[in-house]
Amino acid sequence: MADPADTPQPTGDNRPALALHVPEPKFRPGDQADFSDIDIGKAGAQPRPDESADPGDMKDFAYGLIRVLGEDDQAHGPWDPKLDPETLRTMLGHMALVRAFDERMFRGQRQGKTSFYMKCTGEEATSVAASMALASDDMVFPSYRQQGILIERGYPLIEMINQIYSNKGDKLKGRQLPIMYSSREHSFFSISGNLATQTPQAVGWAMASAIKGDSRIAATWVGEGSTAEGDFHSACTFATVYNAPVILNVINNQWAISSFSGFAGAERTTFAARALGYGLAGLRVDGNDALACYAAQQWAANRARANHGPTLIEFFTYRAEGHSTSDDPSGYRSAQEREEWPLGDPVNRLKKHLIAIGEWDEERQAEMDQRCAEEVKATTKEAEKNGILGHGLHHPFHTMFEDVFEELPWHLEEQAAQATRERQIKWPDHHPMDAAGLGRGK
Amino acid sequence: MSAQTETTADGVAEVTERRINMIEAINEALDVMLDRDPDVIVMGEDVGYFGGVFRCTAGLQEKHGKTRVFDTPISECGIIGVAVGMGAYGLRPVPEIQFADYIYPGLDQLISEAARLRYRSATDYIAPMTVRSPFGGGIFGGQTHSQSPEAIFTHVSGLKTVIPATPYDAKGLLISCIEDNDPVIFFEPKRIYNGPFSGFYDKPVEPWKKHKDSVVPEGYYKIPLGKARYVTEGEALTVLTYGTMVHVAEVVCAAKDVDAEILDLRTLVPLDIEAIEASVRKTGRCLIVHEATRTSGFGAELSALVTERCFYHLEAPVERVTGFDTPYPHSLEWAYFPGPVRIGEAIDKILGE
């Protein structure tokens, strides 16, 4: 019998040739960015549904944009969380500190103090404001760009820097790539390099909380690029099947390294609209509007806490800087994009709002920025006493073999002894402060 | 050992031992742990109301409730992923993957997450979960109901891999796994769920009731992880094996009248290296038997360890009897299966006969 593949096409075949669509961003390096086609709607225009709303009645929220802060820098509409000025100043302070921290750590990487860093510039509201709307013991499952949560929850800056430097003060013992923080004390889950894995884990944590009749909820953050991972589909499915008390935050910052959001499906729909197919409540929010970020997270938290179920929130924002210290965005996108981005800068917008309501001024802002920069600088110096990457002040060799399992099995005991033996040959003139690593056995 | 008292026709009390099969033993282990620890959760595809496609979870949902034992969507990635999250909360999940052949969608969650969580968080978070999954061939399961993927897991730092070969071990080991604070892959050889398999596929299968290791205590007991079991003691050669192949190897050695020391490894990671070394140093000969494919299979690790650690005691090269390096075939199952002929030839070679 003839193999069909070997059969030639009949002559005169007039079927049209198929064409593959490969998405292309609107602007490449050298292009003038123009975002005028993005409909950002009007601040205050969106109604605020009841937190018990049926997802089927919320279709408009998946395609619109919840915005509170208007062009006039005033808060508008039913999503205004009506936070008192002191809370707004605290929010602004956290966001300013995150920005100062990012600046300093990026510079630290360039100075060779560590191997790697990732900024969240332009996205500070999506972690700081969202985190403020949660209880401090609600469990968060972040990606690598939510340092704002740690700062909002009061995690000591020095611990963050120790981790980034992988020094002897690093609570993760130098095992993790910089910025892959973990703090159980702050209900902040261990960050993994593998994208989107945290999303079903957050759902599982929320299911556990519901199984035990607890009152705590879970929230997870994932980039729009990572929503293409199978784990995200699993997370949405399990969240809805078990009505898990979880918030699935999608940070749509338009870029996944060099790939624009079209490669995650953004050319044809929104990420909030993904919620509809799962029967999840979906909200689409101005991610550079701290008040809208707070309000949406608060809505979803109230909904989860009252057993009304999970929510998917798309935060529409822009990744203002490169993906990481290993990335140069001028190689794939227009340098004007950041300036032209229609939703502006989240720190600046919150500042202008506080000034507009007579609760802040430029002098206090300058003073605060100065204070943040000095605090980060002083803490950096303090952390450097524990060492910087590759300068000898690290954890003892034996710690490399610990915590693989609860107890050290025989094969790891043998390998730990080998590493310690090799040390004498590799580094005979080891730094005296590093002596704790020598010959330590169990 | 548990015992039941029965009264015979002439009124004399007689002690009879309670015998169960491996499915019942696994079911009892889960039941015991669900009773003992309110944090134990059993979940997976069809495990809840229906009681599992192999009946391992029969009756558990009815007894312990729907929030302790429940059905899941068909998503191995989701099942393992939510189990990691439940472990981070403080629960002790026991997810089931219906066939080991279908564990692959959950591999990222197992390898990148569960296995590394304790290490990467420096003990902030742990993954005290036991993934149960039927594995192995000999049942005409074809390509996707027969695989033995244990080497994928033994290669991952941070995972423990456990494989029982008898009802007694299945219950005691599973209880240990559930109580263990590390993530464990618990592979259940489905060929021997109902009875030990001789490898002589054309002979009727004996039920567990006739095997000494089907005497299983009621209630709670544990078998420590990392300890091999001596199936037979002997002087002529050491056989390192696990799962279904324990029984095949035992029958072949008995039929050939070889004075073999058969070690049922029970736990592949952490491995009972002391028992292995002691036995091979005594016998000077080593045969490794597993169903899994040969290249980079767990047998290669065993062979390397034996060679490294017992080299000067070896009288013959270490031999491996394994599945062939092909996907598991359907019609040619008994040509593929590492049965009595292949084992017999290897024994003859090792013994120089």
PDB file of C-alpha atoms in Angstrom, chain A residues 152-370:
ATOM      1  CA  GLU A 152       5.819  46.350  52.469  1.00  0.00           C
ATOM      2  CA  ARG A 153       5.829  43.461  54.970  1.00  0.00           C
ATOM      3  CA  GLY A 154       8.830  44.858  56.775  1.00  0.00           C
ATOM      4  CA  TYR A 155      11.396  42.224  55.779  1.00  0.00           C
ATOM      5  CA  PRO A 156      14.755  43.717  56.791  1.00  0.00           C
ATOM      6  CA  LEU A 157      16.615  45.272  53.860  1.00  0.00           C
ATOM      7  CA  ILE A 158      19.847  43.796  55.142  1.00  0.00           C
ATOM      8  CA  GLU A 159      18.450  40.278  54.736  1.00  0.00           C
ATOM      9  CA  MET A 160      17.550  41.072  51.135  1.00  0.00           C
ATOM     10  CA  ILE A 161      21.052  42.365  50.454  1.00  0.00           C
ATOM     11  CA  ASN A 162      22.723  39.451  52.239  1.00  0.00           C
ATOM     12  CA  GLN A 163      20.766  37.153  49.939  1.00  0.00           C
ATOM     13  CA  ILE A 164      21.723  39.168  46.850  1.00  0.00           C
ATOM     14  CA  TYR A 165      25.389  39.039  47.884  1.00  0.00           C
ATOM     15  CA  SER A 166      25.187  35.315  48.819  1.00  0.00           C
ATOM     16  CA  ASN A 167      27.375  36.176  51.793  1.00  0.00           C
ATOM     17  CA  LYS A 168      27.798  34.547  55.170  1.00  0.00           C
ATOM     18  CA  GLY A 169      24.765  36.430  56.459  1.00  0.00           C
ATOM     19  CA  ASP A 170      22.520  35.025  53.719  1.00  0.00           C
ATOM     20  CA  LYS A 171      19.690  33.103  55.358  1.00  0.00           C
ATOM     21  CA  LEU A 172      19.479  30.906  52.243  1.00  0.00           C
ATOM     22  CA  LYS A 173      23.156  29.978  52.758  1.00  0.00           C
ATOM     23  CA  GLY A 174      24.272  31.136  49.332  1.00  0.00           C
ATOM     24  CA  ARG A 175      22.283  28.398  47.626  1.00  0.00           C
ATOM     25  CA  GLN A 176      19.951  30.567  45.604  1.00  0.00           C
ATOM     26  CA  LEU A 177      20.491  32.971  42.743  1.00  0.00           C
ATOM     27  CA  PRO A 178      20.169  36.605  43.884  1.00  0.00           C
ATOM     28  CA  ILE A 179      16.586  37.880  44.407  1.00  0.00           C
ATOM     29  CA  MET A 180      15.135  34.376  44.916  1.00  0.00           C
ATOM     30  CA  TYR A 181      14.116  35.331  48.451  1.00  0.00           C
ATOM     31  CA  SER A 182      12.206  33.254  50.986  1.00  0.00           C
ATOM     32  CA  SER A 183      10.731  34.208  54.334  1.00  0.00           C
ATOM     33  CA  ARG A 184       8.319  31.989  56.159  1.00  0.00           C
ATOM     34  CA  GLU A 185       8.097  34.558  58.937  1.00  0.00           C
ATOM     35  CA  HIS A 186       6.689  37.042  56.433  1.00  0.00           C
ATOM     36  CA  SER A 187       4.414  34.468  54.754  1.00  0.00           C
ATOM     37  CA  PHE A 188       6.492  34.939  51.600  1.00  0.00           C
ATOM     38  CA  PHE A 189       6.993  31.706  49.673  1.00  0.00           C
ATOM     39  CA  SER A 190      10.405  30.614  48.405  1.00  0.00           C
ATOM     40  CA  ILE A 191      10.932  31.987  44.889  1.00  0.00           C
ATOM     41  CA  SER A 192      11.759  29.469  42.177  1.00  0.00           C
ATOM     42  CA  GLY A 193      13.503  30.054  38.883  1.00  0.00           C
ATOM     43  CA  ASN A 194      10.965  27.811  37.148  1.00  0.00           C
ATOM     44  CA  LEU A 195       8.195  30.034  35.851  1.00  0.00           C
ATOM     45  CA  ALA A 196       4.556  29.742  36.947  1.00  0.00           C
ATOM     46  CA  THR A 197       5.208  26.756  39.235  1.00  0.00           C
ATOM     47  CA  GLN A 198       4.098  28.950  42.146  1.00  0.00           C
ATOM     48  CA  THR A 199       0.582  29.333  40.736  1.00  0.00           C
ATOM     49  CA  PRO A 200      -0.819  25.832  41.432  1.00  0.00           C
ATOM     50  CA  GLN A 201       1.157  25.879  44.685  1.00  0.00           C
ATOM     51  CA  ALA A 202      -0.726  28.995  45.792  1.00  0.00           C
ATOM     52  CA  VAL A 203      -3.983  27.260  44.907  1.00  0.00           C
ATOM     53  CA  GLY A 204      -2.911  24.219  46.942  1.00  0.00           C
ATOM     54  CA  TRP A 205      -2.028  26.416  49.915  1.00  0.00           C
ATOM     55  CA  ALA A 206      -5.443  28.070  49.660  1.00  0.00           C
ATOM     56  CA  MET A 207      -7.123  24.656  49.414  1.00  0.00           C
ATOM     57  CA  ALA A 208      -5.228  23.595  52.544  1.00  0.00           C
ATOM     58  CA  SER A 209      -6.412  26.690  54.371  1.00  0.00           C
ATOM     59  CA  ALA A 210      -9.988  25.855  53.362  1.00  0.00           C
ATOM     60  CA  ILE A 211      -9.571  22.180  54.326  1.00  0.00           C
ATOM     61  CA  LYS A 212      -8.482  23.255  57.804  1.00  0.00           C
ATOM     62  CA  GLY A 213     -11.224  25.880  58.164  1.00  0.00           C
ATOM     63  CA  ASP A 214      -8.573  28.598  58.498  1.00  0.00           C
ATOM     64  CA  SER A 215      -9.299  32.259  57.645  1.00  0.00           C
ATOM     65  CA  ARG A 216      -6.077  32.993  55.748  1.00  0.00           C
ATOM     66  CA  ILE A 217      -6.045  33.279  51.972  1.00  0.00           C
ATOM     67  CA  ALA A 218      -3.298  32.939  49.356  1.00  0.00           C
ATOM     68  CA  ALA A 219      -2.221  35.230  46.538  1.00  0.00           C
ATOM     69  CA  THR A 220       0.167  34.562  43.701  1.00  0.00           C
ATOM     70  CA  TRP A 221       1.893  36.763  41.133  1.00  0.00           C
ATOM     71  CA  VAL A 222       2.903  35.697  37.647  1.00  0.00           C
ATOM     72  CA  GLY A 223       4.038  37.612  34.582  1.00  0.00           C
ATOM     73  CA  GLU A 224       1.912  37.703  31.440  1.00  0.00           C
ATOM     74  CA  GLY A 225       4.575  35.725  29.579  1.00  0.00           C
ATOM     75  CA  SER A 226       4.412  32.903  32.130  1.00  0.00           C
ATOM     76  CA  THR A 227       0.642  32.564  31.783  1.00  0.00           C
ATOM     77  CA  ALA A 228       1.509  30.486  28.711  1.00  0.00           C
ATOM     78  CA  GLU A 229       2.946  27.784  30.996  1.00  0.00           C
ATOM     79  CA  GLY A 230       0.781  24.721  31.641  1.00  0.00           C
ATOM     80  CA  ASP A 231       0.988  25.342  35.386  1.00  0.00           C
ATOM     81  CA  PHE A 232      -1.088  28.491  34.995  1.00  0.00           C
ATOM     82  CA  HIS A 233      -3.853  26.498  33.335  1.00  0.00           C
ATOM     83  CA  SER A 234      -3.677  23.953  36.168  1.00  0.00           C
ATOM     84  CA  ALA A 235      -3.858  26.735  38.725  1.00  0.00           C
ATOM     85  CA  CYS A 236      -6.941  28.301  37.141  1.00  0.00           C
ATOM     86  CA  THR A 237      -8.647  24.912  36.821  1.00  0.00           C
ATOM     87  CA  PHE A 238      -7.968  23.794  40.400  1.00  0.00           C
ATOM     88  CA  ALA A 239      -8.825  27.247  41.777  1.00  0.00           C
ATOM     89  CA  THR A 240     -12.232  27.184  40.199  1.00  0.00           C
ATOM     90  CA  VAL A 241     -12.987  23.470  40.746  1.00  0.00           C
ATOM     91  CA  TYR A 242     -12.397  23.750  44.513  1.00  0.00           C
ATOM     92  CA  ASN A 243     -13.511  27.404  44.872  1.00  0.00           C
ATOM     93  CA  ALA A 244     -10.108  28.003  46.458  1.00  0.00           C
ATOM     94  CA  PRO A 245      -9.568  31.219  48.447  1.00  0.00           C
ATOM     95  CA  VAL A 246      -6.807  32.451  46.165  1.00  0.00           C
ATOM     96  CA  ILE A 247      -5.975  35.535  44.095  1.00  0.00           C
ATOM     97  CA  LEU A 248      -4.166  34.971  40.794  1.00  0.00           C
ATOM     98  CA  ASN A 249      -2.360  38.215  39.955  1.00  0.00           C
ATOM     99  CA  VAL A 250      -1.099  38.512  36.386  1.00  0.00           C
ATOM    100  CA  ILE A 251       1.410  41.305  35.913  1.00  0.00           C
ATOM    101  CA  ASN A 252       1.062  42.260  32.262  1.00  0.00           C
ATOM    102  CA  ASN A 253       4.126  44.444  31.809  1.00  0.00           C
ATOM    103  CA  GLN A 254       4.040  43.946  28.036  1.00  0.00           C
ATOM    104  CA  TRP A 255       7.385  42.140  27.838  1.00  0.00           C
ATOM    105  CA  ALA A 256       8.728  38.648  28.625  1.00  0.00           C
ATOM    106  CA  ILE A 257      12.448  39.316  28.223  1.00  0.00           C
ATOM    107  CA  SER A 258      12.521  40.216  24.483  1.00  0.00           C
ATOM    108  CA  SER A 259       9.126  38.776  23.592  1.00  0.00           C
ATOM    109  CA  PHE A 260       6.195  41.171  23.573  1.00  0.00           C
ATOM    110  CA  SER A 261       2.917  40.122  25.170  1.00  0.00           C
ATOM    111  CA  GLY A 262       1.597  38.987  21.782  1.00  0.00           C
ATOM    112  CA  PHE A 263       3.588  35.800  22.248  1.00  0.00           C
ATOM    113  CA  ALA A 264       1.452  35.031  25.285  1.00  0.00           C
ATOM    114  CA  GLY A 265      -1.725  35.700  23.332  1.00  0.00           C
ATOM    115  CA  ALA A 266      -2.288  39.435  23.925  1.00  0.00           C
ATOM    116  CA  GLU A 267      -2.961  40.301  20.283  1.00  0.00           C
ATOM    117  CA  ARG A 268      -6.434  38.813  20.416  1.00  0.00           C
ATOM    118  CA  THR A 269      -7.641  39.157  24.001  1.00  0.00           C
ATOM    119  CA  THR A 270      -6.775  40.378  27.482  1.00  0.00           C
ATOM    120  CA  PHE A 271      -5.233  38.266  30.227  1.00  0.00           C
ATOM    121  CA  ALA A 272      -8.156  39.078  32.523  1.00  0.00           C
ATOM    122  CA  ALA A 273     -10.414  37.543  29.878  1.00  0.00           C
ATOM    123  CA  ARG A 274      -8.707  34.191  30.469  1.00  0.00           C
ATOM    124  CA  ALA A 275     -10.730  34.127  33.706  1.00  0.00           C
ATOM    125  CA  LEU A 276     -14.007  33.852  31.818  1.00  0.00           C
ATOM    126  CA  GLY A 277     -13.306  30.431  30.367  1.00  0.00           C
ATOM    127  CA  TYR A 278     -12.548  29.035  33.795  1.00  0.00           C
ATOM    128  CA  GLY A 279     -15.528  30.633  35.515  1.00  0.00           C
ATOM    129  CA  LEU A 280     -13.224  32.797  37.607  1.00  0.00           C
ATOM    130  CA  ALA A 281     -13.966  36.374  38.588  1.00  0.00           C
ATOM    131  CA  GLY A 282     -11.688  38.498  36.406  1.00  0.00           C
ATOM    132  CA  LEU A 283     -10.609  42.114  36.868  1.00  0.00           C
ATOM    133  CA  ARG A 284      -8.385  44.228  34.624  1.00  0.00           C
ATOM    134  CA  VAL A 285      -6.668  47.045  36.445  1.00  0.00           C
ATOM    135  CA  ASP A 286      -4.461  50.049  35.750  1.00  0.00           C
ATOM    136  CA  GLY A 287      -1.269  48.619  37.244  1.00  0.00           C
ATOM    137  CA  ASN A 288       0.346  52.035  37.547  1.00  0.00           C
ATOM    138  CA  ASP A 289      -2.522  53.349  39.661  1.00  0.00           C
ATOM    139  CA  ALA A 290      -1.681  52.394  43.241  1.00  0.00           C
ATOM    140  CA  LEU A 291      -5.215  53.074  44.439  1.00  0.00           C
ATOM    141  CA  ALA A 292      -6.749  50.859  41.761  1.00  0.00           C
ATOM    142  CA  CYS A 293      -4.209  48.111  42.537  1.00  0.00           C
ATOM    143  CA  TYR A 294      -5.095  48.301  46.217  1.00  0.00           C
ATOM    144  CA  ALA A 295      -8.824  48.363  45.556  1.00  0.00           C
ATOM    145  CA  ALA A 296      -8.804  45.389  43.181  1.00  0.00           C
ATOM    146  CA  GLN A 297      -6.706  43.274  45.550  1.00  0.00           C
ATOM    147  CA  GLN A 298      -8.968  44.234  48.435  1.00  0.00           C
ATOM    148  CA  TRP A 299     -12.049  43.259  46.400  1.00  0.00           C
ATOM    149  CA  ALA A 300     -10.526  39.872  45.577  1.00  0.00           C
ATOM    150  CA  ALA A 301      -9.356  39.324  49.160  1.00  0.00           C
ATOM    151  CA  ASN A 302     -12.814  40.063  50.538  1.00  0.00           C
ATOM    152  CA  ARG A 303     -14.307  37.722  47.973  1.00  0.00           C
ATOM    153  CA  ALA A 304     -11.908  34.902  48.869  1.00  0.00           C
ATOM    154  CA  ARG A 305     -12.307  35.434  52.601  1.00  0.00           C
ATOM    155  CA  ALA A 306     -16.092  35.185  52.322  1.00  0.00           C
ATOM    156  CA  ASN A 307     -15.821  31.843  50.456  1.00  0.00           C
ATOM    157  CA  HIS A 308     -17.070  33.430  47.237  1.00  0.00           C
ATOM    158  CA  GLY A 309     -14.033  32.012  45.468  1.00  0.00           C
ATOM    159  CA  PRO A 310     -10.927  32.901  43.500  1.00  0.00           C
ATOM    160  CA  THR A 311     -10.181  35.969  41.384  1.00  0.00           C
ATOM    161  CA  LEU A 312      -7.824  36.551  38.469  1.00  0.00           C
ATOM    162  CA  ILE A 313      -6.535  40.121  38.241  1.00  0.00           C
ATOM    163  CA  GLU A 314      -4.621  41.458  35.265  1.00  0.00           C
ATOM    164  CA  PHE A 315      -2.455  44.426  36.206  1.00  0.00           C
ATOM    165  CA  PHE A 316      -1.877  46.392  33.008  1.00  0.00           C
ATOM    166  CA  THR A 317       1.547  47.979  33.372  1.00  0.00           C
ATOM    167  CA  TYR A 318       4.886  48.438  31.647  1.00  0.00           C
ATOM    168  CA  ARG A 319       8.328  46.964  32.405  1.00  0.00           C
ATOM    169  CA  ALA A 320      10.230  50.224  32.400  1.00  0.00           C
ATOM    170  CA  GLU A 321      13.709  48.701  32.604  1.00  0.00           C
ATOM    171  CA  GLY A 322      15.517  45.713  31.164  1.00  0.00           C
ATOM    172  CA  HIS A 323      14.422  42.222  32.133  1.00  0.00           C
ATOM    173  CA  SER A 324      17.486  41.760  34.323  1.00  0.00           C
ATOM    174  CA  THR A 325      21.104  42.830  34.644  1.00  0.00           C
ATOM    175  CA  SER A 326      21.806  40.300  31.868  1.00  0.00           C
ATOM    176  CA  ASP A 327      19.441  42.009  29.452  1.00  0.00           C
ATOM    177  CA  ASP A 328      19.701  45.035  27.146  1.00  0.00           C
ATOM    178  CA  PRO A 329      16.211  46.105  26.019  1.00  0.00           C
ATOM    179  CA  SER A 330      17.623  48.473  23.381  1.00  0.00           C
ATOM    180  CA  GLY A 331      18.196  45.328  21.324  1.00  0.00           C
ATOM    181  CA  TYR A 332      14.507  44.605  20.827  1.00  0.00           C
ATOM    182  CA  ARG A 333      12.247  47.556  21.695  1.00  0.00           C
ATOM    183  CA  SER A 334      11.903  51.273  21.131  1.00  0.00           C
ATOM    184  CA  ALA A 335      13.665  53.449  23.688  1.00  0.00           C
ATOM    185  CA  GLN A 336      10.663  55.807  23.637  1.00  0.00           C
ATOM    186  CA  GLU A 337       8.191  53.253  24.926  1.00  0.00           C
ATOM    187  CA  ARG A 338       8.777  54.013  28.576  1.00  0.00           C
ATOM    188  CA  GLU A 339       8.162  57.738  28.064  1.00  0.00           C
ATOM    189  CA  GLU A 340       5.136  57.217  25.874  1.00  0.00           C
ATOM    190  CA  TRP A 341       3.469  54.645  28.096  1.00  0.00           C
ATOM    191  CA  PRO A 342      -0.053  56.049  28.583  1.00  0.00           C
ATOM    192  CA  LEU A 343      -0.421  55.006  32.223  1.00  0.00           C
ATOM    193  CA  GLY A 344       2.647  56.917  33.351  1.00  0.00           C
ATOM    194  CA  ASP A 345       4.757  56.102  36.374  1.00  0.00           C
ATOM    195  CA  PRO A 346       3.135  54.635  39.506  1.00  0.00           C
ATOM    196  CA  VAL A 347       5.326  56.463  42.044  1.00  0.00           C
ATOM    197  CA  ASN A 348       4.877  59.801  40.322  1.00  0.00           C
ATOM    198  CA  ARG A 349       1.115  59.366  40.023  1.00  0.00           C
ATOM    199  CA  LEU A 350       0.659  58.568  43.708  1.00  0.00           C
ATOM    200  CA  LYS A 351       2.930  61.469  44.664  1.00  0.00           C
ATOM    201  CA  LYS A 352       0.929  63.884  42.523  1.00  0.00           C
ATOM    202  CA  HIS A 353      -2.304  62.608  44.069  1.00  0.00           C
ATOM    203  CA  LEU A 354      -1.034  63.233  47.590  1.00  0.00           C
ATOM    204  CA  ILE A 355       0.077  66.706  46.574  1.00  0.00           C
ATOM    205  CA  ALA A 356      -3.282  67.360  44.876  1.00  0.00           C
ATOM    206  CA  ILE A 357      -5.195  66.546  48.059  1.00  0.00           C
ATOM    207  CA  GLY A 358      -2.876  68.796  50.070  1.00  0.00           C
ATOM    208  CA  GLU A 359      -1.166  65.979  51.984  1.00  0.00           C
ATOM    209  CA  TRP A 360       2.302  66.124  50.434  1.00  0.00           C
ATOM    210  CA  ASP A 361       4.719  68.450  48.645  1.00  0.00           C
ATOM    211  CA  GLU A 362       7.825  68.259  46.490  1.00  0.00           C
ATOM    212  CA  GLU A 363      10.133  69.159  49.382  1.00  0.00           C
ATOM    213  CA  ARG A 364       8.900  66.247  51.471  1.00  0.00           C
ATOM    214  CA  GLN A 365       9.170  63.995  48.455  1.00  0.00           C
ATOM    215  CA  ALA A 366      12.772  65.036  47.836  1.00  0.00           C
ATOM    216  CA  GLU A 367      13.528  64.538  51.512  1.00  0.00           C
ATOM    217  CA  MET A 368      11.927  61.081  51.449  1.00  0.00           C
ATOM    218  CA  ASP A 369      13.805  60.050  48.302  1.00  0.00           C
ATOM    219  CA  GLN A 370      17.014  61.208  49.936  1.00  0.00           C
TER     220      GLN A 370
END
